[in-house]
XYZ file of C-alpha atoms in Angstrom:
698
model
C 0.000 0.000 0.000
C 1.375 3.388 -1.006
C 2.244 5.697 1.877
C 0.446 9.001 2.335
C 2.221 12.373 2.201
C 2.125 12.834 6.014
C 3.728 9.384 6.355
C 6.602 10.064 3.938
C 7.158 13.717 4.878
C 10.424 14.007 6.787
C 10.832 10.222 6.870
C 14.542 10.620 6.056
C 15.139 13.470 8.523
C 16.356 13.229 12.120
C 13.920 15.963 13.055
C 12.274 17.065 16.281
C 9.685 14.285 16.117
C 12.420 11.629 15.930
C 14.553 13.260 18.600
C 11.643 13.581 21.004
C 10.770 9.917 20.508
C 14.304 8.483 20.719
C 16.199 10.725 23.138
C 15.787 10.817 26.902
C 14.022 13.887 28.272
C 17.291 15.177 29.726
C 19.206 14.804 26.475
C 16.350 16.158 24.373
C 15.857 19.238 26.570
C 19.595 19.952 26.575
C 19.743 19.697 22.777
C 16.677 21.937 22.411
C 18.374 24.520 24.623
C 21.385 24.431 22.292
C 19.140 24.848 19.250
C 16.866 27.541 20.673
C 19.228 29.549 22.870
C 22.659 28.888 21.302
C 23.940 27.204 24.472
C 27.137 25.110 24.083
C 26.464 21.385 23.618
C 27.824 19.032 26.269
C 29.935 16.126 24.905
C 27.881 13.562 26.866
C 24.734 14.907 25.230
C 26.475 14.738 21.843
C 27.398 11.081 22.458
C 23.794 10.223 23.324
C 22.502 12.039 20.238
C 25.128 10.368 18.038
C 24.146 6.884 19.241
C 20.468 7.408 18.484
C 21.224 9.186 15.206
C 23.407 6.268 14.098
C 20.800 3.648 15.047
C 18.038 5.599 13.305
C 20.165 6.053 10.173
C 21.071 2.358 9.978
C 17.416 1.395 10.449
C 16.660 3.578 7.436
C 19.292 1.954 5.228
C 22.298 4.230 5.800
C 25.764 2.672 5.700
C 27.884 5.849 5.776
C 27.879 9.289 7.342
C 29.238 12.612 6.102
C 29.640 16.155 7.306
C 27.633 17.990 4.642
C 28.906 21.546 4.127
C 28.785 24.486 1.741
C 32.254 25.638 0.648
C 32.790 28.798 -1.358
C 32.318 26.909 -4.629
C 28.586 27.657 -4.361
C 27.667 23.963 -4.231
C 27.740 21.427 -1.415
C 30.551 19.084 -0.415
C 30.673 15.762 1.381
C 33.248 13.097 2.315
C 31.685 9.736 3.216
C 32.863 7.482 6.066
C 31.239 4.162 6.855
C 29.893 3.355 10.295
C 32.029 0.186 10.416
C 34.900 -0.348 12.831
C 36.903 -3.591 13.321
C 35.897 -5.895 16.155
C 38.364 -8.221 17.992
C 36.828 -11.348 16.464
C 37.502 -10.228 12.899
C 34.028 -8.845 12.278
C 32.874 -5.240 12.324
C 31.061 -2.952 14.726
C 28.768 -0.083 13.712
C 30.165 2.964 15.515
C 29.509 6.704 15.523
C 30.585 8.907 18.423
C 29.649 12.325 19.686
C 33.109 13.511 18.643
C 32.452 12.343 15.072
C 29.073 14.046 15.158
C 30.407 17.377 16.385
C 33.626 17.686 14.368
C 35.141 16.413 11.136
C 38.488 17.065 9.448
C 38.159 17.230 5.651
C 41.036 18.346 3.444
C 40.724 22.117 3.025
C 43.474 22.668 0.476
C 41.456 22.187 -2.706
C 38.527 24.451 -1.857
C 38.546 28.177 -2.702
C 40.100 30.150 0.136
C 41.063 33.468 -1.449
C 44.518 33.286 0.080
C 43.336 32.283 3.561
C 45.052 28.932 3.124
C 48.109 27.815 1.162
C 47.881 24.622 -0.855
C 50.190 22.824 1.565
C 48.031 23.877 4.539
C 45.526 21.089 4.141
C 43.746 20.823 7.466
C 40.169 22.072 7.784
C 37.352 21.442 10.239
C 33.628 20.887 9.928
C 31.426 21.657 12.932
C 27.875 20.358 13.425
C 25.043 22.871 13.039
C 22.430 21.375 15.406
C 19.829 23.942 14.296
C 19.619 22.215 10.898
C 18.406 18.628 11.020
C 20.505 15.691 9.805
C 19.058 13.694 6.919
C 19.673 10.577 4.829
C 20.593 10.895 1.158
C 21.766 8.002 -1.020
C 22.194 5.691 1.999
C 24.374 8.277 3.729
C 23.622 10.152 6.943
C 24.263 13.820 6.089
C 25.087 16.081 9.029
C 24.803 19.804 8.160
C 27.972 21.559 9.258
C 29.990 24.735 9.128
C 33.461 24.609 7.538
C 36.511 26.503 8.770
C 40.271 26.423 8.387
C 42.818 25.122 10.879
C 43.346 28.695 12.081
C 39.617 29.395 12.447
C 38.688 31.390 9.332
C 35.308 30.571 7.783
C 35.763 28.745 4.477
C 32.054 28.327 3.792
C 28.785 30.159 3.329
C 27.035 28.771 6.416
C 29.340 30.153 9.132
C 28.853 33.836 8.203
C 25.124 33.152 7.764
C 24.855 31.802 11.306
C 26.867 34.780 12.560
C 24.528 37.198 10.773
C 21.527 35.462 12.325
C 23.106 35.917 15.755
C 23.682 39.600 15.011
C 20.087 40.347 14.044
C 18.805 38.257 16.954
C 20.872 40.285 19.415
C 19.796 43.691 18.122
C 16.127 42.808 17.522
C 15.812 41.576 21.121
C 17.129 44.938 22.330
C 14.404 46.718 20.367
C 11.648 44.399 21.589
C 12.776 44.899 25.184
C 12.142 48.628 24.756
C 8.569 47.754 23.807
C 8.245 45.646 26.965
C 8.671 42.258 25.279
C 11.103 39.589 26.436
C 11.634 36.815 23.890
C 14.072 33.896 23.655
C 15.121 34.687 20.123
C 14.333 36.495 16.899
C 15.004 34.535 13.734
C 14.807 35.431 10.105
C 12.864 33.128 7.819
C 13.073 32.618 4.072
C 10.990 30.994 1.362
C 13.113 30.870 -1.827
C 11.165 30.424 -5.081
C 13.285 28.433 -7.543
C 13.095 28.803 -11.340
C 14.700 26.303 -13.731
C 14.654 24.907 -17.285
C 14.153 21.293 -18.376
C 15.613 20.054 -21.653
C 15.963 16.611 -23.182
C 19.164 14.781 -22.169
C 19.985 13.678 -25.699
C 19.658 17.183 -27.104
C 21.662 18.593 -24.187
C 24.565 16.191 -24.812
C 24.883 17.446 -28.399
C 25.524 21.050 -27.279
C 29.113 21.504 -25.993
C 28.260 24.952 -24.677
C 25.477 23.574 -22.476
C 27.682 20.735 -21.294
C 30.707 22.945 -20.451
C 29.051 26.172 -19.310
C 25.381 25.501 -18.543
C 24.209 28.014 -21.153
C 24.038 28.327 -24.917
C 26.818 30.549 -26.232
C 25.338 30.533 -29.742
C 21.830 30.165 -31.106
C 19.391 31.984 -33.349
C 15.867 32.459 -32.045
C 13.214 30.004 -33.306
C 10.034 31.299 -34.983
C 8.189 30.935 -31.656
C 9.514 31.829 -28.235
C 7.479 33.284 -25.359
C 5.614 35.916 -27.407
C 2.161 34.391 -26.946
C 2.519 34.033 -23.150
C 0.932 30.612 -23.555
C 3.454 28.707 -21.460
C 3.065 30.764 -18.272
C 0.781 28.860 -15.855
C -0.170 26.646 -18.817
C -1.063 22.983 -18.601
C 1.998 21.064 -17.388
C 3.134 18.582 -20.019
C 2.898 14.880 -19.004
C 6.664 14.312 -19.059
C 7.290 17.355 -16.892
C 4.386 16.470 -14.587
C 5.945 13.050 -13.901
C 9.255 14.749 -13.103
C 7.525 17.154 -10.713
C 5.668 14.312 -8.997
C 8.915 12.385 -8.492
C 10.716 15.536 -7.348
C 8.043 16.323 -4.748
C 8.307 12.814 -3.301
C 12.083 13.106 -2.937
C 11.877 16.569 -1.377
C 9.091 15.659 1.025
C 11.086 12.665 2.305
C 13.806 15.163 3.260
C 11.336 17.444 5.022
C 11.552 20.128 2.341
C 8.257 21.987 2.163
C 7.808 21.977 -1.620
C 4.446 23.682 -2.084
C 3.900 25.315 -5.481
C 4.845 24.206 -9.006
C 3.982 25.743 -12.371
C 5.181 26.608 -15.847
C 7.126 29.861 -16.053
C 7.188 32.407 -18.892
C 9.785 30.920 -21.259
C 9.305 27.612 -23.082
C 10.750 24.729 -21.015
C 10.936 26.964 -17.924
C 9.283 26.081 -14.599
C 9.188 27.111 -10.953
C 9.059 25.439 -7.543
C 8.249 27.363 -4.366
C 8.569 26.054 -0.791
C 6.901 27.184 2.409
C 9.270 29.431 4.359
C 11.600 28.119 7.077
C 14.404 29.446 9.286
C 17.082 31.001 7.103
C 19.912 28.509 7.662
C 17.491 25.591 7.209
C 16.036 27.233 4.084
C 19.575 27.638 2.746
C 20.366 23.958 3.320
C 17.041 22.957 1.786
C 17.527 25.096 -1.299
C 20.967 23.595 -1.945
C 19.397 20.159 -1.621
C 16.512 21.160 -3.870
C 18.848 22.190 -6.684
C 20.847 18.963 -6.350
C 17.760 16.753 -6.320
C 16.176 18.622 -9.241
C 19.169 17.736 -11.381
C 19.267 14.130 -10.164
C 15.538 13.512 -10.706
C 15.614 15.181 -14.126
C 18.272 12.701 -15.264
C 16.030 9.826 -14.174
C 13.386 11.167 -16.532
C 15.730 11.571 -19.494
C 16.046 15.321 -19.011
C 18.586 17.840 -17.759
C 17.680 20.570 -15.278
C 19.384 23.857 -16.195
C 19.952 26.254 -13.300
C 21.952 28.851 -15.218
C 20.479 32.347 -14.960
C 20.378 32.830 -18.747
C 20.666 29.525 -20.609
C 18.991 30.941 -23.734
C 19.236 34.420 -25.268
C 15.950 35.935 -26.396
C 13.754 34.349 -23.711
C 13.506 34.953 -19.988
C 16.229 33.715 -17.715
C 15.750 32.118 -14.307
C 15.838 33.801 -10.928
C 15.220 32.934 -7.316
C 12.950 35.112 -5.177
C 14.093 35.376 -1.565
C 11.011 35.978 0.634
C 12.468 37.281 3.908
C 10.855 38.052 7.258
C 11.642 38.287 10.988
C 9.757 36.477 13.742
C 10.071 35.778 17.471
C 9.987 32.390 19.187
C 6.430 33.291 20.240
C 5.357 33.453 16.590
C 5.130 37.236 16.199
C 6.021 38.382 12.673
C 7.868 41.658 13.167
C 6.935 42.815 9.655
C 3.178 42.551 10.285
C 1.134 45.535 11.505
C -0.517 44.930 14.864
C -3.755 45.603 16.695
C -2.501 48.217 19.175
C -0.682 51.552 18.823
C 2.495 50.072 20.335
C 2.408 47.087 18.000
C 2.042 49.400 15.012
C 4.874 51.624 16.216
C 6.975 48.492 16.609
C 6.065 47.388 13.069
C 7.014 50.789 11.662
C 10.354 50.755 13.473
C 11.301 47.346 12.069
C 10.060 48.444 8.652
C 12.293 51.526 8.887
C 15.233 49.319 9.855
C 14.874 47.377 6.615
C 14.418 50.528 4.514
C 17.532 52.131 6.024
C 19.523 48.906 5.640
C 18.692 48.615 1.948
C 19.598 52.262 1.366
C 22.811 52.271 3.419
C 24.033 48.943 2.026
C 22.496 48.779 -1.441
C 25.938 47.895 -2.818
C 26.225 44.896 -0.470
C 22.823 43.591 -1.520
C 23.725 44.023 -5.190
C 27.081 42.256 -4.905
C 25.499 39.444 -2.891
C 23.689 38.325 -6.077
C 26.502 39.129 -8.510
C 27.699 36.296 -10.745
C 28.694 36.001 -14.382
C 25.394 34.244 -15.084
C 23.201 36.768 -13.275
C 24.871 39.648 -15.150
C 23.027 38.449 -18.281
C 19.667 38.552 -16.515
C 19.475 41.631 -14.267
C 17.938 44.623 -15.973
C 16.904 42.649 -19.054
C 13.163 43.464 -18.810
C 12.550 40.055 -17.267
C 14.200 40.612 -13.906
C 14.725 43.595 -11.598
C 17.298 46.183 -12.640
C 20.768 46.278 -11.139
C 19.672 49.427 -9.279
C 18.440 48.444 -5.804
C 15.220 50.104 -4.608
C 12.343 49.303 -2.229
C 8.682 48.920 -3.246
C 6.149 49.476 -0.448
C 2.911 49.952 -2.376
C 0.746 53.045 -2.440
C -0.976 52.687 0.923
C 2.067 52.059 3.079
C 3.986 54.747 1.186
C 1.156 57.188 1.912
C 1.283 56.273 5.603
C 5.033 56.929 5.744
C 4.571 60.206 3.872
C 1.968 61.242 6.447
C 4.420 60.545 9.263
C 7.228 62.381 7.476
C 5.105 65.451 6.746
C 3.184 65.256 10.052
C -0.113 65.431 8.199
C -3.250 63.349 8.706
C -3.256 60.106 6.748
C -6.237 60.162 4.398
C -7.114 56.494 4.289
C -10.395 55.031 5.446
C -10.440 57.882 7.935
C -8.168 60.790 8.746
C -5.778 59.749 11.479
C -2.936 61.806 12.893
C 0.109 59.552 12.890
C 1.427 60.246 16.374
C 3.114 56.989 17.224
C 2.257 55.249 20.455
C -0.891 57.337 20.903
C -3.055 56.769 17.838
C -3.486 53.491 16.021
C -2.113 52.852 12.574
C -5.061 52.486 10.172
C -5.951 48.907 9.399
C -3.352 47.691 6.930
C -4.413 44.605 5.024
C -1.903 42.195 3.576
C -2.598 42.830 -0.106
C -3.745 46.417 -0.489
C -1.723 47.258 -3.577
C -0.648 45.582 -6.786
C 2.627 43.662 -6.994
C 5.609 45.238 -8.745
C 7.666 42.603 -10.541
C 10.200 45.223 -11.663
C 11.219 45.991 -8.076
C 14.328 44.302 -6.678
C 13.097 44.551 -3.082
C 9.332 44.563 -2.593
C 7.199 44.549 0.568
C 4.461 41.957 0.117
C 2.348 42.301 3.245
C 4.367 40.642 6.021
C 7.696 40.000 4.309
C 10.107 41.451 1.788
C 10.748 39.732 -1.518
C 14.305 40.173 -2.767
C 13.897 39.328 -6.452
C 17.422 39.860 -7.767
C 18.955 36.456 -6.974
C 19.990 34.245 -9.846
C 18.626 30.717 -10.060
C 21.949 29.019 -9.252
C 22.851 31.389 -6.389
C 23.175 30.113 -2.850
C 20.659 32.111 -0.847
C 23.202 32.328 1.985
C 25.031 35.293 0.439
C 22.126 37.721 0.149
C 20.712 36.748 3.548
C 24.079 37.327 5.217
C 24.118 40.884 3.881
C 20.440 41.469 4.593
C 20.628 40.171 8.161
C 23.799 42.104 8.937
C 22.637 45.416 7.459
C 19.271 45.245 9.263
C 21.114 44.364 12.474
C 23.153 47.545 12.025
C 20.002 49.674 11.645
C 18.475 48.078 14.747
C 21.677 48.620 16.726
C 21.636 52.331 15.910
C 17.978 52.561 16.937
C 18.522 50.632 20.177
C 21.515 52.793 21.122
C 19.449 55.946 20.581
C 16.223 54.805 22.209
C 17.887 53.214 25.248
C 19.501 56.569 26.002
C 16.314 58.616 25.470
C 14.554 60.340 28.371
C 11.109 59.918 26.801
C 10.756 56.748 24.730
C 7.602 57.706 22.798
C 8.897 61.139 21.822
C 12.252 59.720 20.755
C 10.552 56.893 18.848
C 8.350 59.272 16.867
C 11.324 61.521 16.037
C 13.448 58.530 15.032
C 10.875 57.044 12.652
C 10.182 60.430 11.074
C 13.902 61.058 10.584
C 14.591 57.636 9.041
C 11.692 58.005 6.597
C 12.918 61.464 5.612
C 16.584 60.539 5.242
C 15.972 57.335 3.260
C 13.150 58.486 1.005
C 15.374 58.073 -2.055
C 15.386 54.262 -1.852
C 11.566 54.045 -2.055
C 10.214 53.599 -5.577
C 6.849 52.168 -6.618
C 7.136 52.762 -10.374
C 8.443 50.921 -13.409
C 12.001 49.760 -12.766
C 12.453 48.831 -16.421
C 12.102 52.358 -17.788
C 15.106 54.384 -18.953
C 13.701 57.359 -17.075
C 14.079 55.435 -13.794
C 17.764 54.776 -14.467
C 18.303 58.485 -15.006
C 16.284 59.504 -11.956
C 17.863 56.849 -9.726
C 21.472 57.657 -10.589
C 21.388 61.372 -11.397
C 18.682 62.668 -9.045
C 18.543 60.190 -6.175
C 22.200 59.180 -6.164
C 21.545 55.435 -6.098
C 24.220 53.058 -7.350
C 23.901 51.220 -10.670
C 26.399 48.384 -10.502
C 25.662 46.595 -13.764
C 28.133 43.722 -13.604
C 29.965 41.540 -11.126
C 33.175 43.382 -11.984
C 31.472 46.658 -11.032
C 29.844 45.383 -7.853
C 32.209 42.980 -6.118
C 35.074 45.384 -5.271
C 32.611 47.351 -3.105
C 32.755 44.516 -0.588
C 36.034 46.090 0.517
C 34.615 49.616 0.922
C 35.420 50.869 4.421
C 31.789 51.364 5.491
C 30.919 47.832 4.439
C 33.930 46.197 6.053
C 33.455 48.185 9.259
C 29.813 47.132 9.587
C 30.338 43.441 8.800
C 33.329 43.227 11.129
C 31.569 45.144 13.928
C 28.780 42.566 13.976
C 31.377 39.756 13.773
C 29.888 38.381 10.565
C 33.281 38.400 8.824
C 36.859 39.106 9.749
C 38.897 41.411 7.534
C 40.794 38.428 6.104
C 37.538 36.624 5.323
C 36.163 39.661 3.502
C 39.266 40.096 1.381
C 39.296 36.400 0.560
C 35.653 36.443 -0.527
C 36.176 39.395 -2.827
C 39.026 37.509 -4.488
C 37.082 34.248 -4.683
C 33.958 35.774 -6.240
C 35.914 37.776 -8.802
C 38.076 34.757 -9.555
C 34.954 32.710 -10.152
C 33.626 35.414 -12.487
C 36.879 35.483 -14.439
C 37.179 31.714 -14.698
C 33.538 31.305 -15.730
C 33.771 33.804 -18.572
C 37.172 32.469 -19.618
C 35.734 28.941 -19.941
C 32.881 30.340 -22.007
C 35.336 32.123 -24.319
C 37.443 29.000 -24.773
C 34.307 26.973 -25.507
C 33.241 29.469 -28.169
C 36.628 29.241 -29.886
C 36.495 25.448 -29.743
C 32.999 25.291 -31.268
C 33.769 27.806 -34.011
C 37.096 26.301 -35.040
C 36.041 22.644 -34.911
C 32.382 22.816 -35.881
C 30.847 26.058 -37.104
C 33.435 27.110 -39.700
C 33.750 23.578 -41.166
C 29.937 23.293 -41.294
C 29.546 26.589 -43.157
C 32.351 25.542 -45.512
C 30.568 22.258 -46.245
C 27.347 24.065 -47.040
C 29.169 26.576 -49.267
C 30.777 23.672 -51.106
C 27.387 22.103 -51.719
C 25.954 25.428 -52.907
C 28.913 25.907 -55.268
C 28.512 22.382 -56.664
C 24.779 22.944 -57.134
C 25.393 26.273 -58.891
C 27.948 24.746 -61.289
C 25.630 21.861 -62.063
C 22.656 24.133 -62.707
C 24.723 26.475 -64.903
C 26.024 23.500 -66.872
C 22.443 22.591 -67.734
C 21.495 26.099 -68.832
C 23.241 29.475 -68.785
C 19.804 31.049 -68.335
C 19.474 29.623 -64.831
C 20.039 32.591 -62.461
C 20.784 30.694 -59.241
C 19.863 33.802 -57.196
C 19.354 31.885 -53.939
C 22.600 29.973 -54.242
C 24.713 32.955 -55.288
C 23.330 35.489 -52.776
C 23.559 32.933 -49.971
C 27.145 32.075 -50.903
C 28.093 35.738 -51.048
C 26.666 36.515 -47.605
C 27.967 33.328 -46.011
C 31.389 33.977 -47.489
C 31.360 37.452 -45.945
C 30.195 35.995 -42.629
C 32.925 33.358 -42.749
C 35.507 36.131 -43.024
C 33.814 38.046 -40.192
C 33.695 34.922 -38.021
C 37.362 34.204 -38.681
C 38.377 37.736 -37.723
C 36.105 37.654 -34.649
C 37.405 34.305 -33.424
C 40.995 35.521 -33.820
C 40.110 38.656 -31.832
C 38.536 36.465 -29.156
C 41.665 34.312 -28.999
C 43.742 37.470 -28.537
C 41.388 38.665 -25.811
C 41.653 35.309 -24.041
C 45.436 35.499 -24.231
C 45.248 38.985 -22.715
C 43.582 37.617 -19.574
C 46.844 35.938 -18.590
C 48.762 39.190 -18.234
C 46.937 40.259 -15.046
C 48.070 39.379 -11.555
C 45.330 41.428 -9.875
C 41.855 39.884 -9.953
C 40.063 43.255 -9.841
C 41.932 44.467 -12.933
C 41.412 41.104 -14.612
C 37.651 41.214 -14.040
C 37.480 44.744 -15.469
C 39.383 43.591 -18.562
C 37.004 40.657 -19.012
C 34.015 42.986 -18.709
C 35.411 45.575 -21.135
C 37.318 43.436 -23.674
C 36.617 39.727 -23.482
C 32.813 39.778 -23.227
C 32.364 42.278 -26.123
C 34.583 40.012 -28.263
C 32.371 37.053 -27.389
C 29.202 39.004 -28.199
C 30.553 40.030 -31.592
C 31.482 36.464 -32.542
C 28.066 35.192 -31.504
C 26.310 37.790 -33.637
C 28.023 36.559 -36.823
C 27.565 32.854 -36.048
C 23.867 33.289 -35.252
C 23.298 35.042 -38.567
C 25.140 32.230 -40.358
C 22.833 29.716 -38.691
C 19.828 31.357 -40.340
C 21.456 30.994 -43.787
C 22.850 27.470 -43.445
C 20.778 24.349 -44.020
C 19.635 22.409 -40.980
C 21.305 19.316 -42.433
C 24.721 20.971 -42.344
C 24.374 22.862 -39.037
C 26.381 20.922 -36.431
C 24.291 21.418 -33.282
C 20.615 21.299 -32.228
C 18.854 24.632 -32.725
C 17.061 26.699 -30.092
C 13.754 25.338 -31.335
C 14.912 21.743 -30.856
C 16.204 22.457 -27.350
C 13.386 24.632 -25.992
C 10.637 22.334 -27.205
C 12.489 19.062 -26.636
C 10.429 17.844 -23.655
C 7.007 18.481 -25.211
C-alpha cells in the first residue's frame, strides 16, 4: 500500500519528532536549549545524540555518514565514512561517536580560500550545526555543518550566515525589550522560489556549450519563443508532470516543504516554491533542492538547467528570496498589529529594513553578482541592477503622512502620532505587486527578487541580516539613552523616513527614465556587472559594519572578494574558450561544407542552362562567405582577448578587462555565427537549434 504524504514527509530526517521519541528527556531538553538559545552542547549529550542518530540512520538503510557543508564553490561538499569499525573477532562494529558528530576534518586545500590557506596547509574542520536537522541521502547520513580552516577562518557560506543570524537576533531583542517584550530569540525566515529549465538529455549532450558552461553561447531564435505568453501557468506537459511528482516525493522525504509548481514564462521553464523556514534551514534545503532537481531530471531523461540565462531571447531564471523576521512566540515583526504600540513596533522594524537597503544597497547588489546573473538583471525580465524598495501606495502614503506630520487620508483621517493613535488597518494585499522591483514589501515580508537561479541564498541573507542588524543597533543605542521613549521613537521614525526616502520607488524599474532619476537625481548606485559590484565589498563602510557585527573578519572579507571575482573570471574564460572550440572545430567547417554544396549545385545548374540565375545559391554564398571572413576575424580577436587575460596578476583588474574586452569580443562572434545559422541548411548545421532544445520535452 502506497504511503500518504504525512507518512513520507520528513521520513529521512532526524527531526524534532524523531529526537523527542528516541532521546531521553534530559538529552532532548539539553539539545533543544542548544538549538533555541545557542547554548554550548555538552559532549555527553552529543554522544547520546550520536548513538540514536546512528541507530536511526542504519534502520533507514544508511551505511555511511558525512559532514555535509557548503564551501565557497557555491555547491555542497561531502566526504563519506562508513559506520564500520573492526571488532576483535575479525568482524565489524557499527560505531559513531559524539566527537564524530560534532567535528570532522576534511582536506581544506582544494577548496577556494582566497589566500586564507596555502595549498600545503591542508587541514580544515567541519562543525555540526544542530539547528539544521541531519538527513539521509543516497544511503548516507548527512550532518549539516559549518566549515573553517585550521586557524579558524570561515571557508564556507554557512558560518557567516549563522553569525549574521546571531547579530540580528541580538539587536532585535534589544528593540523588543524597549517595547516591553522579552523573547528567547528572533530569527529570520526565508521561502526561496526556484526557477529552472528542463531540456531533453539527448539534445543537451549534443551542445558543448550547455555541457561545459550551462548556457548556450550561440543560437538563433526560433520562430516561436514566449511571445504568446501561452506557457506561463499553462497545462503542465505529461513528461514534466511526472518529473515534478517524483521531485516532490524526494523533497518531502527530506522534510523540504515543496508547495507550489507551475510553468514559467519561457518555453521549457518552470518554478518550484517552498513554504518558508528558518534562514539557515532554508539555505540547506535550497541547496538540496537544486541537487535533487538535477538528479531527478536525469532519471526522466532530461537535464535541469539552473543557469540564470541559458537561452538568449527568452527569460532567464531567478530565485525570489522571501524574507521576514519572527520571534519564538510566533510574532512576525513585519506585520502591523492591533494596538498603537504594535504598530509603532512594526514601523520601526520596517524603517530598519528601509535604512539597511539604502545604506548597504551595494552589499545587496554584490550578494547576487555572478557572471550568469549579469546576463539577466535589468533585461526586462528581472529587476534592474539598481536596488530600490517597493512598499505599495498605501504604506507609502502612511510613511509620507508621518514624514510630513499630516493626517493620513485612508479610510479615515488619522494623525500619525506613534504610540498614541493606532495605525489604520493595513491589510496584507492592499496594492498591486511590482515585478520590476528588486526589493518589494508583500504584506508581512520582503521579496528580494534579484537572486539568480543558481545562487546560494546564503550570500544575500548574510548581507540582509547584517545590514538590518546595524540599523536596529543604531535605533537601540538611541532609544535606550532617550529620556522619553515615545517622543524619541516618533522623532526617530520620522527622521529615518525622511533621510531614506530616495530608496523608495513604486514605479516601473524597467524604464530608462528610472535609471536616469535613480542615478542622477537620487544618487543610487547602478552596478551593472559583477566586476562593477564585487570590489565594493572592501569599501570601508561595508567592512566596518560586517566586522563590527562579527559576521566576517577582515581576512575573510578580502578572501571572498578575491574568490567571487576569480569565479567570475574563470567562468567567462571557460565560455570564451568553448566558443573558440565550437567555431574552429564545428561552425566554420559546417559553413564551408554548405558553401561547397551550394557551389557544386550552382555549377551543375549552370552547366544545364546558362539562363538559370541561381539567385538563392549565389546570394547565400556571397553573404555566407562574408560571414565566414567576419567569423574568422572575430574568433581571432577572441583568442587574442583570451590570451590577454593571462597578463593580469590582480583579480580586480582582470575582471574589469574581461568585462570591457573579453565579453564584447564574445558578443561580436556570436552575432556573426547566429546570422550564419539562419542561412545554413539544418542538415549541415552541427548542433541542435534553439527550437529543438526549448521544445524538446514536449
